[in-house]
PDB file of C-alpha atoms in Angstrom:
ATOM      1  CA  UNK A   1      -9.999  61.329 120.041  1.00  0.00           C
ATOM      2  CA  UNK A   2     -12.194  64.372 119.518  1.00  0.00           C
ATOM      3  CA  UNK A   3     -11.476  67.421 121.646  1.00  0.00           C
ATOM      4  CA  UNK A   4     -13.668  67.884 124.677  1.00  0.00           C
ATOM      5  CA  UNK A   5     -13.787  71.554 123.971  1.00  0.00           C
ATOM      6  CA  UNK A   6     -17.169  72.595 122.641  1.00  0.00           C
ATOM      7  CA  UNK A   7     -16.515  74.433 119.439  1.00  0.00           C
ATOM      8  CA  UNK A   8     -19.919  76.071 119.703  1.00  0.00           C
ATOM      9  CA  UNK A   9     -18.985  77.792 122.925  1.00  0.00           C
ATOM     10  CA  UNK A  10     -18.514  81.504 122.273  1.00  0.00           C
ATOM     11  CA  UNK A  11     -15.527  83.238 123.787  1.00  0.00           C
ATOM     12  CA  UNK A  12     -16.543  85.591 126.532  1.00  0.00           C
ATOM     13  CA  UNK A  13     -15.840  89.275 126.054  1.00  0.00           C
ATOM     14  CA  UNK A  14     -13.950  90.944 128.883  1.00  0.00           C
ATOM     15  CA  UNK A  15     -16.210  92.873 131.210  1.00  0.00           C
ATOM     16  CA  UNK A  16     -16.376  96.541 130.414  1.00  0.00           C
ATOM     17  CA  UNK A  17     -14.393  98.679 132.797  1.00  0.00           C
ATOM     18  CA  UNK A  18     -16.601 100.754 135.076  1.00  0.00           C
ATOM     19  CA  UNK A  19     -16.972 104.318 133.964  1.00  0.00           C
ATOM     20  CA  UNK A  20     -14.883 106.707 135.977  1.00  0.00           C
ATOM     21  CA  UNK A  21     -16.820 109.239 137.960  1.00  0.00           C
ATOM     22  CA  UNK A  22     -16.408 112.728 136.506  1.00  0.00           C
ATOM     23  CA  UNK A  23     -14.053 114.766 138.623  1.00  0.00           C
ATOM     24  CA  UNK A  24     -14.723 118.345 139.515  1.00  0.00           C
ATOM     25  CA  UNK A  25     -12.265 120.631 137.776  1.00  0.00           C
ATOM     26  CA  UNK A  26      -9.511 121.985 139.998  1.00  0.00           C
ATOM     27  CA  UNK A  27      -9.067 124.937 137.687  1.00  0.00           C
ATOM     28  CA  UNK A  28      -9.098 128.260 139.546  1.00  0.00           C
ATOM     29  CA  UNK A  29      -9.565 131.258 137.211  1.00  0.00           C
ATOM     30  CA  UNK A  30      -8.507 133.737 139.922  1.00  0.00           C
ATOM     31  CA  UNK A  31      -4.950 134.635 138.900  1.00  0.00           C
ATOM     32  CA  UNK A  32      -4.208 136.513 142.117  1.00  0.00           C
ATOM     33  CA  UNK A  33      -5.177 133.561 144.309  1.00  0.00           C
ATOM     34  CA  UNK A  34      -3.153 131.150 142.192  1.00  0.00           C
ATOM     35  CA  UNK A  35      -0.113 133.409 142.496  1.00  0.00           C
ATOM     36  CA  UNK A  36      -0.447 133.536 146.276  1.00  0.00           C
ATOM     37  CA  UNK A  37      -0.902 129.748 146.512  1.00  0.00           C
ATOM     38  CA  UNK A  38       2.218 129.266 144.423  1.00  0.00           C
ATOM     39  CA  UNK A  39       4.208 131.529 146.750  1.00  0.00           C
ATOM     40  CA  UNK A  40       2.815 129.706 149.781  1.00  0.00           C
ATOM     41  CA  UNK A  41       4.130 126.499 148.255  1.00  0.00           C
ATOM     42  CA  UNK A  42       7.626 128.004 148.298  1.00  0.00           C
ATOM     43  CA  UNK A  43       7.570 129.857 151.609  1.00  0.00           C
ATOM     44  CA  UNK A  44       5.227 127.694 153.662  1.00  0.00           C
ATOM     45  CA  UNK A  45       2.042 128.261 155.611  1.00  0.00           C
ATOM     46  CA  UNK A  46       2.195 130.395 158.726  1.00  0.00           C
ATOM     47  CA  UNK A  47       1.660 128.427 161.936  1.00  0.00           C
ATOM     48  CA  UNK A  48      -1.093 129.345 164.382  1.00  0.00           C
ATOM     49  CA  UNK A  49       1.292 130.694 167.021  1.00  0.00           C
ATOM     50  CA  UNK A  50       2.919 133.131 164.622  1.00  0.00           C
ATOM     51  CA  UNK A  51      -0.440 134.093 163.125  1.00  0.00           C
ATOM     52  CA  UNK A  52      -1.647 135.078 166.579  1.00  0.00           C
ATOM     53  CA  UNK A  53       1.592 136.906 167.369  1.00  0.00           C
ATOM     54  CA  UNK A  54       1.571 138.986 164.207  1.00  0.00           C
ATOM     55  CA  UNK A  55      -2.170 139.609 164.481  1.00  0.00           C
ATOM     56  CA  UNK A  56      -1.640 141.076 167.955  1.00  0.00           C
ATOM     57  CA  UNK A  57       0.430 143.926 166.493  1.00  0.00           C
ATOM     58  CA  UNK A  58      -2.668 145.807 165.344  1.00  0.00           C
ATOM     59  CA  UNK A  59      -6.211 146.071 166.697  1.00  0.00           C
ATOM     60  CA  UNK A  60      -9.409 145.536 164.746  1.00  0.00           C
ATOM     61  CA  UNK A  61     -10.194 149.237 165.108  1.00  0.00           C
ATOM     62  CA  UNK A  62      -6.856 150.105 163.517  1.00  0.00           C
ATOM     63  CA  UNK A  63      -7.412 147.548 160.760  1.00  0.00           C
ATOM     64  CA  UNK A  64     -10.831 148.995 159.983  1.00  0.00           C
ATOM     65  CA  UNK A  65      -9.452 152.528 159.897  1.00  0.00           C
ATOM     66  CA  UNK A  66      -6.670 151.562 157.496  1.00  0.00           C
ATOM     67  CA  UNK A  67      -9.075 149.609 155.308  1.00  0.00           C
ATOM     68  CA  UNK A  68     -11.501 152.517 155.090  1.00  0.00           C
ATOM     69  CA  UNK A  69      -8.881 154.561 153.208  1.00  0.00           C
ATOM     70  CA  UNK A  70      -8.582 152.211 150.254  1.00  0.00           C
ATOM     71  CA  UNK A  71     -10.504 149.705 148.135  1.00  0.00           C
ATOM     72  CA  UNK A  72     -10.046 146.022 148.839  1.00  0.00           C
ATOM     73  CA  UNK A  73      -9.759 144.833 145.233  1.00  0.00           C
ATOM     74  CA  UNK A  74      -7.106 147.436 144.437  1.00  0.00           C
ATOM     75  CA  UNK A  75      -5.118 146.701 147.603  1.00  0.00           C
ATOM     76  CA  UNK A  76      -5.147 142.985 146.822  1.00  0.00           C
ATOM     77  CA  UNK A  77      -3.901 143.671 143.298  1.00  0.00           C
ATOM     78  CA  UNK A  78      -0.933 145.762 144.494  1.00  0.00           C
ATOM     79  CA  UNK A  79      -0.191 143.413 147.383  1.00  0.00           C
ATOM     80  CA  UNK A  80       0.189 140.541 144.901  1.00  0.00           C
ATOM     81  CA  UNK A  81       2.705 142.601 142.905  1.00  0.00           C
ATOM     82  CA  UNK A  82       4.656 143.219 146.117  1.00  0.00           C
ATOM     83  CA  UNK A  83       4.453 139.545 147.077  1.00  0.00           C
ATOM     84  CA  UNK A  84       6.050 138.538 143.784  1.00  0.00           C
ATOM     85  CA  UNK A  85       8.784 141.168 144.254  1.00  0.00           C
ATOM     86  CA  UNK A  86       9.454 139.995 147.822  1.00  0.00           C
ATOM     87  CA  UNK A  87       9.678 136.379 146.678  1.00  0.00           C
ATOM     88  CA  UNK A  88      12.148 137.318 143.958  1.00  0.00           C
ATOM     89  CA  UNK A  89      14.261 139.230 146.487  1.00  0.00           C
ATOM     90  CA  UNK A  90      14.350 136.230 148.829  1.00  0.00           C
ATOM     91  CA  UNK A  91      15.580 134.109 145.917  1.00  0.00           C
ATOM     92  CA  UNK A  92      18.174 136.583 144.617  1.00  0.00           C
ATOM     93  CA  UNK A  93      19.508 138.045 147.887  1.00  0.00           C
ATOM     94  CA  UNK A  94      18.393 135.732 150.720  1.00  0.00           C
ATOM     95  CA  UNK A  95      20.952 136.844 153.301  1.00  0.00           C
ATOM     96  CA  UNK A  96      20.475 140.561 152.658  1.00  0.00           C
ATOM     97  CA  UNK A  97      16.681 140.276 152.869  1.00  0.00           C
ATOM     98  CA  UNK A  98      16.458 137.855 155.809  1.00  0.00           C
ATOM     99  CA  UNK A  99      18.629 140.178 157.872  1.00  0.00           C
ATOM    100  CA  UNK A 100      15.644 142.554 157.983  1.00  0.00           C
ATOM    101  CA  UNK A 101      12.546 140.563 156.947  1.00  0.00           C
ATOM    102  CA  UNK A 102      11.759 137.079 158.260  1.00  0.00           C
ATOM    103  CA  UNK A 103      10.360 134.394 156.001  1.00  0.00           C
ATOM    104  CA  UNK A 104       7.628 133.503 158.547  1.00  0.00           C
ATOM    105  CA  UNK A 105       6.530 137.146 158.450  1.00  0.00           C
ATOM    106  CA  UNK A 106       6.242 136.858 154.669  1.00  0.00           C
ATOM    107  CA  UNK A 107       4.201 133.670 155.138  1.00  0.00           C
ATOM    108  CA  UNK A 108       1.813 135.669 157.330  1.00  0.00           C
ATOM    109  CA  UNK A 109       1.670 138.399 154.664  1.00  0.00           C
ATOM    110  CA  UNK A 110       0.610 135.737 152.135  1.00  0.00           C
ATOM    111  CA  UNK A 111      -1.903 134.295 154.602  1.00  0.00           C
ATOM    112  CA  UNK A 112      -3.671 137.625 155.066  1.00  0.00           C
ATOM    113  CA  UNK A 113      -3.468 138.430 151.353  1.00  0.00           C
ATOM    114  CA  UNK A 114      -5.097 135.113 150.448  1.00  0.00           C
ATOM    115  CA  UNK A 115      -7.925 135.814 152.896  1.00  0.00           C
ATOM    116  CA  UNK A 116      -8.425 139.282 151.402  1.00  0.00           C
ATOM    117  CA  UNK A 117      -8.584 137.906 147.852  1.00  0.00           C
ATOM    118  CA  UNK A 118     -11.282 135.401 148.923  1.00  0.00           C
ATOM    119  CA  UNK A 119     -13.297 138.101 150.722  1.00  0.00           C
ATOM    120  CA  UNK A 120     -13.116 140.492 147.768  1.00  0.00           C
ATOM    121  CA  UNK A 121     -14.282 137.746 145.412  1.00  0.00           C
ATOM    122  CA  UNK A 122     -17.214 136.924 147.715  1.00  0.00           C
ATOM    123  CA  UNK A 123     -18.114 140.612 147.943  1.00  0.00           C
ATOM    124  CA  UNK A 124     -18.106 140.948 144.162  1.00  0.00           C
ATOM    125  CA  UNK A 125     -20.268 137.834 143.780  1.00  0.00           C
ATOM    126  CA  UNK A 126     -22.786 139.198 146.286  1.00  0.00           C
ATOM    127  CA  UNK A 127     -22.976 142.512 144.473  1.00  0.00           C
ATOM    128  CA  UNK A 128     -23.392 140.680 141.196  1.00  0.00           C
ATOM    129  CA  UNK A 129     -26.425 138.927 142.688  1.00  0.00           C
ATOM    130  CA  UNK A 130     -27.859 142.261 143.813  1.00  0.00           C
ATOM    131  CA  UNK A 131     -27.404 143.649 140.318  1.00  0.00           C
ATOM    132  CA  UNK A 132     -29.262 140.655 138.880  1.00  0.00           C
ATOM    133  CA  UNK A 133     -32.100 141.235 141.365  1.00  0.00           C
ATOM    134  CA  UNK A 134     -32.394 144.856 140.283  1.00  0.00           C
ATOM    135  CA  UNK A 135     -32.375 143.828 136.628  1.00  0.00           C
ATOM    136  CA  UNK A 136     -35.195 141.361 137.288  1.00  0.00           C
ATOM    137  CA  UNK A 137     -37.254 144.016 139.070  1.00  0.00           C
ATOM    138  CA  UNK A 138     -36.792 146.422 136.154  1.00  0.00           C
ATOM    139  CA  UNK A 139     -37.881 143.811 133.601  1.00  0.00           C
ATOM    140  CA  UNK A 140     -40.952 142.868 135.629  1.00  0.00           C
ATOM    141  CA  UNK A 141     -41.932 146.496 136.062  1.00  0.00           C
ATOM    142  CA  UNK A 142     -41.903 146.944 132.293  1.00  0.00           C
ATOM    143  CA  UNK A 143     -44.122 143.872 131.838  1.00  0.00           C
ATOM    144  CA  UNK A 144     -46.547 145.089 134.509  1.00  0.00           C
ATOM    145  CA  UNK A 145     -46.800 148.551 132.965  1.00  0.00           C
ATOM    146  CA  UNK A 146     -47.389 147.101 129.499  1.00  0.00           C
ATOM    147  CA  UNK A 147     -50.076 144.760 130.856  1.00  0.00           C
ATOM    148  CA  UNK A 148     -51.848 147.607 132.665  1.00  0.00           C
ATOM    149  CA  UNK A 149     -51.796 149.757 129.518  1.00  0.00           C
ATOM    150  CA  UNK A 150     -53.306 146.962 127.405  1.00  0.00           C
ATOM    151  CA  UNK A 151     -55.990 146.309 130.019  1.00  0.00           C
ATOM    152  CA  UNK A 152     -56.932 149.980 130.147  1.00  0.00           C
ATOM    153  CA  UNK A 153     -57.158 150.200 126.346  1.00  0.00           C
ATOM    154  CA  UNK A 154     -59.411 147.145 126.119  1.00  0.00           C
ATOM    155  CA  UNK A 155     -61.697 148.608 128.763  1.00  0.00           C
ATOM    156  CA  UNK A 156     -61.907 151.910 126.884  1.00  0.00           C
ATOM    157  CA  UNK A 157     -63.051 150.055 123.787  1.00  0.00           C
ATOM    158  CA  UNK A 158     -65.786 148.428 125.843  1.00  0.00           C
ATOM    159  CA  UNK A 159     -67.271 151.643 127.302  1.00  0.00           C
ATOM    160  CA  UNK A 160     -66.955 153.921 124.281  1.00  0.00           C
ATOM    161  CA  UNK A 161     -68.221 157.393 125.155  1.00  0.00           C
ATOM    162  CA  UNK A 162     -70.369 156.393 128.158  1.00  0.00           C
ATOM    163  CA  UNK A 163     -69.579 159.085 130.677  1.00  0.00           C
ATOM    164  CA  UNK A 164     -70.303 157.179 133.887  1.00  0.00           C
ATOM    165  CA  UNK A 165     -68.182 154.209 132.829  1.00  0.00           C
ATOM    166  CA  UNK A 166     -65.360 156.487 131.649  1.00  0.00           C
ATOM    167  CA  UNK A 167     -65.310 158.182 135.064  1.00  0.00           C
ATOM    168  CA  UNK A 168     -65.240 154.788 136.785  1.00  0.00           C
ATOM    169  CA  UNK A 169     -62.373 153.752 134.501  1.00  0.00           C
ATOM    170  CA  UNK A 170     -60.477 156.941 135.299  1.00  0.00           C
ATOM    171  CA  UNK A 171     -60.916 156.412 139.025  1.00  0.00           C
ATOM    172  CA  UNK A 172     -59.728 152.810 138.808  1.00  0.00           C
ATOM    173  CA  UNK A 173     -56.689 153.791 136.726  1.00  0.00           C
ATOM    174  CA  UNK A 174     -55.219 155.794 139.612  1.00  0.00           C
ATOM    175  CA  UNK A 175     -51.528 156.662 139.325  1.00  0.00           C
ATOM    176  CA  UNK A 176     -48.399 154.673 138.459  1.00  0.00           C
ATOM    177  CA  UNK A 177     -45.623 156.849 139.873  1.00  0.00           C
ATOM    178  CA  UNK A 178     -44.550 154.158 142.376  1.00  0.00           C
ATOM    179  CA  UNK A 179     -44.445 150.364 142.364  1.00  0.00           C
ATOM    180  CA  UNK A 180     -47.204 150.268 144.967  1.00  0.00           C
ATOM    181  CA  UNK A 181     -49.399 152.657 142.992  1.00  0.00           C
ATOM    182  CA  UNK A 182     -48.865 150.653 139.817  1.00  0.00           C
ATOM    183  CA  UNK A 183     -49.876 147.453 141.568  1.00  0.00           C
ATOM    184  CA  UNK A 184     -53.002 149.054 143.047  1.00  0.00           C
ATOM    185  CA  UNK A 185     -53.974 150.400 139.619  1.00  0.00           C
ATOM    186  CA  UNK A 186     -53.756 146.900 138.136  1.00  0.00           C
ATOM    187  CA  UNK A 187     -55.867 145.432 140.937  1.00  0.00           C
ATOM    188  CA  UNK A 188     -58.535 148.163 140.676  1.00  0.00           C
ATOM    189  CA  UNK A 189     -58.748 147.937 136.876  1.00  0.00           C
ATOM    190  CA  UNK A 190     -59.044 144.153 137.051  1.00  0.00           C
ATOM    191  CA  UNK A 191     -61.821 144.429 139.623  1.00  0.00           C
ATOM    192  CA  UNK A 192     -63.770 146.904 137.465  1.00  0.00           C
ATOM    193  CA  UNK A 193     -63.270 144.815 134.314  1.00  0.00           C
ATOM    194  CA  UNK A 194     -64.605 141.701 136.037  1.00  0.00           C
ATOM    195  CA  UNK A 195     -67.593 143.690 137.243  1.00  0.00           C
ATOM    196  CA  UNK A 196     -68.400 144.682 133.663  1.00  0.00           C
ATOM    197  CA  UNK A 197     -67.880 141.138 132.414  1.00  0.00           C
ATOM    198  CA  UNK A 198     -70.366 139.858 135.030  1.00  0.00           C
ATOM    199  CA  UNK A 199     -73.182 142.115 133.751  1.00  0.00           C
ATOM    200  CA  UNK A 200     -76.112 140.139 132.257  1.00  0.00           C
ATOM    201  CA  UNK A 201     -76.834 142.650 129.503  1.00  0.00           C
ATOM    202  CA  UNK A 202     -76.068 140.871 126.191  1.00  0.00           C
ATOM    203  CA  UNK A 203     -74.525 144.078 124.798  1.00  0.00           C
ATOM    204  CA  UNK A 204     -71.862 144.063 127.516  1.00  0.00           C
ATOM    205  CA  UNK A 205     -71.059 140.418 126.790  1.00  0.00           C
ATOM    206  CA  UNK A 206     -70.553 141.212 123.112  1.00  0.00           C
ATOM    207  CA  UNK A 207     -68.476 144.350 123.724  1.00  0.00           C
ATOM    208  CA  UNK A 208     -66.190 142.663 126.284  1.00  0.00           C
ATOM    209  CA  UNK A 209     -65.680 139.661 124.013  1.00  0.00           C
ATOM    210  CA  UNK A 210     -64.921 141.727 120.903  1.00  0.00           C
ATOM    211  CA  UNK A 211     -62.473 143.916 122.878  1.00  0.00           C
ATOM    212  CA  UNK A 212     -60.586 140.806 124.054  1.00  0.00           C
ATOM    213  CA  UNK A 213     -61.470 141.503 127.672  1.00  0.00           C
ATOM    214  CA  UNK A 214     -61.361 137.949 129.009  1.00  0.00           C
ATOM    215  CA  UNK A 215     -60.712 136.393 132.392  1.00  0.00           C
ATOM    216  CA  UNK A 216     -57.560 134.746 131.051  1.00  0.00           C
ATOM    217  CA  UNK A 217     -56.143 138.103 129.936  1.00  0.00           C
ATOM    218  CA  UNK A 218     -56.993 139.756 133.255  1.00  0.00           C
ATOM    219  CA  UNK A 219     -55.266 136.956 135.157  1.00  0.00           C
ATOM    220  CA  UNK A 220     -52.114 137.486 133.077  1.00  0.00           C
ATOM    221  CA  UNK A 221     -52.024 141.203 133.896  1.00  0.00           C
ATOM    222  CA  UNK A 222     -52.637 140.599 137.600  1.00  0.00           C
ATOM    223  CA  UNK A 223     -49.897 137.943 137.634  1.00  0.00           C
ATOM    224  CA  UNK A 224     -47.485 140.470 136.113  1.00  0.00           C
ATOM    225  CA  UNK A 225     -48.352 142.887 138.939  1.00  0.00           C
ATOM    226  CA  UNK A 226     -47.802 140.205 141.575  1.00  0.00           C
ATOM    227  CA  UNK A 227     -44.437 139.260 140.041  1.00  0.00           C
ATOM    228  CA  UNK A 228     -43.394 142.914 140.117  1.00  0.00           C
ATOM    229  CA  UNK A 229     -44.248 143.256 143.799  1.00  0.00           C
ATOM    230  CA  UNK A 230     -42.251 140.116 144.599  1.00  0.00           C
ATOM    231  CA  UNK A 231     -39.231 141.412 142.682  1.00  0.00           C
ATOM    232  CA  UNK A 232     -39.512 144.768 144.446  1.00  0.00           C
ATOM    233  CA  UNK A 233     -39.461 143.019 147.830  1.00  0.00           C
ATOM    234  CA  UNK A 234     -36.377 141.021 146.782  1.00  0.00           C
ATOM    235  CA  UNK A 235     -34.677 144.245 145.724  1.00  0.00           C
ATOM    236  CA  UNK A 236     -35.460 145.866 149.075  1.00  0.00           C
ATOM    237  CA  UNK A 237     -34.094 142.873 150.969  1.00  0.00           C
ATOM    238  CA  UNK A 238     -30.954 142.891 148.811  1.00  0.00           C
ATOM    239  CA  UNK A 239     -30.335 146.451 149.949  1.00  0.00           C
ATOM    240  CA  UNK A 240     -28.586 149.280 148.264  1.00  0.00           C
ATOM    241  CA  UNK A 241     -25.545 148.628 146.153  1.00  0.00           C
ATOM    242  CA  UNK A 242     -22.622 149.580 148.348  1.00  0.00           C
ATOM    243  CA  UNK A 243     -19.959 151.791 146.874  1.00  0.00           C
ATOM    244  CA  UNK A 244     -17.535 150.879 149.654  1.00  0.00           C
ATOM    245  CA  UNK A 245     -16.098 147.635 150.940  1.00  0.00           C
ATOM    246  CA  UNK A 246     -17.925 145.526 153.492  1.00  0.00           C
ATOM    247  CA  UNK A 247     -16.685 145.594 157.107  1.00  0.00           C
ATOM    248  CA  UNK A 248     -15.165 142.116 156.671  1.00  0.00           C
ATOM    249  CA  UNK A 249     -13.192 143.237 153.621  1.00  0.00           C
ATOM    250  CA  UNK A 250     -12.093 146.414 155.417  1.00  0.00           C
ATOM    251  CA  UNK A 251     -10.636 144.403 158.304  1.00  0.00           C
ATOM    252  CA  UNK A 252      -8.679 142.082 156.021  1.00  0.00           C
ATOM    253  CA  UNK A 253      -7.667 145.055 153.895  1.00  0.00           C
ATOM    254  CA  UNK A 254      -6.281 146.739 157.012  1.00  0.00           C
ATOM    255  CA  UNK A 255      -4.329 143.598 157.908  1.00  0.00           C
ATOM    256  CA  UNK A 256      -2.775 143.438 154.448  1.00  0.00           C
ATOM    257  CA  UNK A 257      -1.937 147.145 154.466  1.00  0.00           C
ATOM    258  CA  UNK A 258      -0.298 146.739 157.871  1.00  0.00           C
ATOM    259  CA  UNK A 259       1.810 143.843 156.570  1.00  0.00           C
ATOM    260  CA  UNK A 260       2.693 145.834 153.463  1.00  0.00           C
ATOM    261  CA  UNK A 261       3.880 148.666 155.721  1.00  0.00           C
ATOM    262  CA  UNK A 262       5.999 146.253 157.743  1.00  0.00           C
ATOM    263  CA  UNK A 263       7.538 144.793 154.590  1.00  0.00           C
ATOM    264  CA  UNK A 264       8.161 148.273 153.197  1.00  0.00           C
ATOM    265  CA  UNK A 265      10.017 149.352 156.336  1.00  0.00           C
ATOM    266  CA  UNK A 266      12.091 146.154 156.286  1.00  0.00           C
ATOM    267  CA  UNK A 267      13.026 146.586 152.633  1.00  0.00           C
ATOM    268  CA  UNK A 268      13.895 150.253 153.228  1.00  0.00           C
ATOM    269  CA  UNK A 269      16.382 149.080 155.856  1.00  0.00           C
ATOM    270  CA  UNK A 270      17.659 146.303 153.616  1.00  0.00           C
ATOM    271  CA  UNK A 271      18.177 148.785 150.785  1.00  0.00           C
ATOM    272  CA  UNK A 272      20.155 151.117 153.038  1.00  0.00           C
ATOM    273  CA  UNK A 273      22.374 148.215 154.037  1.00  0.00           C
ATOM    274  CA  UNK A 274      22.747 146.832 150.526  1.00  0.00           C
ATOM    275  CA  UNK A 275      21.790 148.724 147.378  1.00  0.00           C
ATOM    276  CA  UNK A 276      21.071 145.473 145.525  1.00  0.00           C
ATOM    277  CA  UNK A 277      17.803 145.106 147.459  1.00  0.00           C
ATOM    278  CA  UNK A 278      15.163 147.321 145.873  1.00  0.00           C
ATOM    279  CA  UNK A 279      12.683 149.318 147.914  1.00  0.00           C
ATOM    280  CA  UNK A 280       8.971 148.481 147.822  1.00  0.00           C
ATOM    281  CA  UNK A 281       7.178 151.438 146.219  1.00  0.00           C
ATOM    282  CA  UNK A 282       3.480 152.088 146.866  1.00  0.00           C
ATOM    283  CA  UNK A 283       1.229 152.205 143.838  1.00  0.00           C
ATOM    284  CA  UNK A 284      -1.810 154.455 143.271  1.00  0.00           C
ATOM    285  CA  UNK A 285      -4.136 152.160 145.245  1.00  0.00           C
ATOM    286  CA  UNK A 286      -2.036 152.186 148.434  1.00  0.00           C
ATOM    287  CA  UNK A 287      -0.134 155.467 148.198  1.00  0.00           C
ATOM    288  CA  UNK A 288      -2.528 157.202 150.602  1.00  0.00           C
ATOM    289  CA  UNK A 289      -1.444 154.716 153.291  1.00  0.00           C
ATOM    290  CA  UNK A 290       2.049 153.577 152.305  1.00  0.00           C
ATOM    291  CA  UNK A 291       3.701 156.535 150.626  1.00  0.00           C
ATOM    292  CA  UNK A 292       5.397 158.736 149.740  1.00  0.00           C
ATOM    293  CA  UNK A 293       7.889 157.852 152.440  1.00  0.00           C
ATOM    294  CA  UNK A 294       9.548 160.470 154.585  1.00  0.00           C
ATOM    295  CA  UNK A 295      13.150 161.055 153.592  1.00  0.00           C
ATOM    296  CA  UNK A 296      14.251 161.266 157.208  1.00  0.00           C
ATOM    297  CA  UNK A 297      12.813 159.115 159.993  1.00  0.00           C
ATOM    298  CA  UNK A 298      13.115 161.644 162.779  1.00  0.00           C
ATOM    299  CA  UNK A 299      10.492 159.874 164.821  1.00  0.00           C
ATOM    300  CA  UNK A 300      11.114 156.479 163.201  1.00  0.00           C
ATOM    301  CA  UNK A 301       7.548 156.559 161.905  1.00  0.00           C
ATOM    302  CA  UNK A 302       6.683 156.157 158.218  1.00  0.00           C
ATOM    303  CA  UNK A 303       3.751 157.969 156.625  1.00  0.00           C
ATOM    304  CA  UNK A 304       1.447 154.999 156.988  1.00  0.00           C
ATOM    305  CA  UNK A 305      -0.641 156.181 159.892  1.00  0.00           C
ATOM    306  CA  UNK A 306       0.627 153.189 161.868  1.00  0.00           C
ATOM    307  CA  UNK A 307       2.631 153.798 165.008  1.00  0.00           C
ATOM    308  CA  UNK A 308       6.094 152.195 165.114  1.00  0.00           C
ATOM    309  CA  UNK A 309       5.173 149.955 168.048  1.00  0.00           C
ATOM    310  CA  UNK A 310       2.373 148.469 165.991  1.00  0.00           C
ATOM    311  CA  UNK A 311       4.520 148.124 162.902  1.00  0.00           C
ATOM    312  CA  UNK A 312       7.772 146.337 163.705  1.00  0.00           C
ATOM    313  CA  UNK A 313       9.820 144.807 160.946  1.00  0.00           C
TER     314      UNK A 313
END
């Protein structure tokens, strides 16, 4: 008996698997932030109660004052080096270190350092945008000046040696020592050129045409002037490039410096108790705040500018 299966029936191909949605890369090129996140993974995230407790040890005014002495990017760089050293000490000599420096305090150190790294990166990005704005303004100024020069030359070819027209051209040219003056010069020259182009005398029509003085060209020059004015406004709104850190960075910088001072005091004590624990030595970016240390603590106050009550270990 013949098979009921239809030999002409084509085998069905399996349905194509749906394409996976592209995932956003988790890659973070900021080495400092990745280092801090790795340390947080080992030592935990500070809880809100401890964050508030440690934050209460220094006021915002004191943070701002400390931060004003240094640069945020440099402090963050040295604080990361210290964080690695502290983590290694916890691993190698846990009992000797924990006798003087609590792990939750280190978690708070990492918390404030991570916030500083983010703020510094945001500050640098903002300044990069300001630099781009200034670059755009400079490029547009060059285009506007070139357009004005070409317009003036075309108009000179139109008037030749006619004294009245040359005087009118000179008056319209004005000055170009400022952005505003340059823009006004372009507007006045364009207005005079259009006036000449509107004259019914056939000679003027011929001269303007042969000189390339057309409405299309004038519109291009005026557009360059308008673009320059817009870029100049953007530059003004962007403000001056700051040579110092923003107030937000200064506050976080002060917090990190305060925590570095606390860690330094704790490691000084740990070193005195056990020579295997190395001291934390301030680098060039933080030396003005954290060192050199006084050999004797007559008043139990290190040369950090932070009073002992506000800087407990």
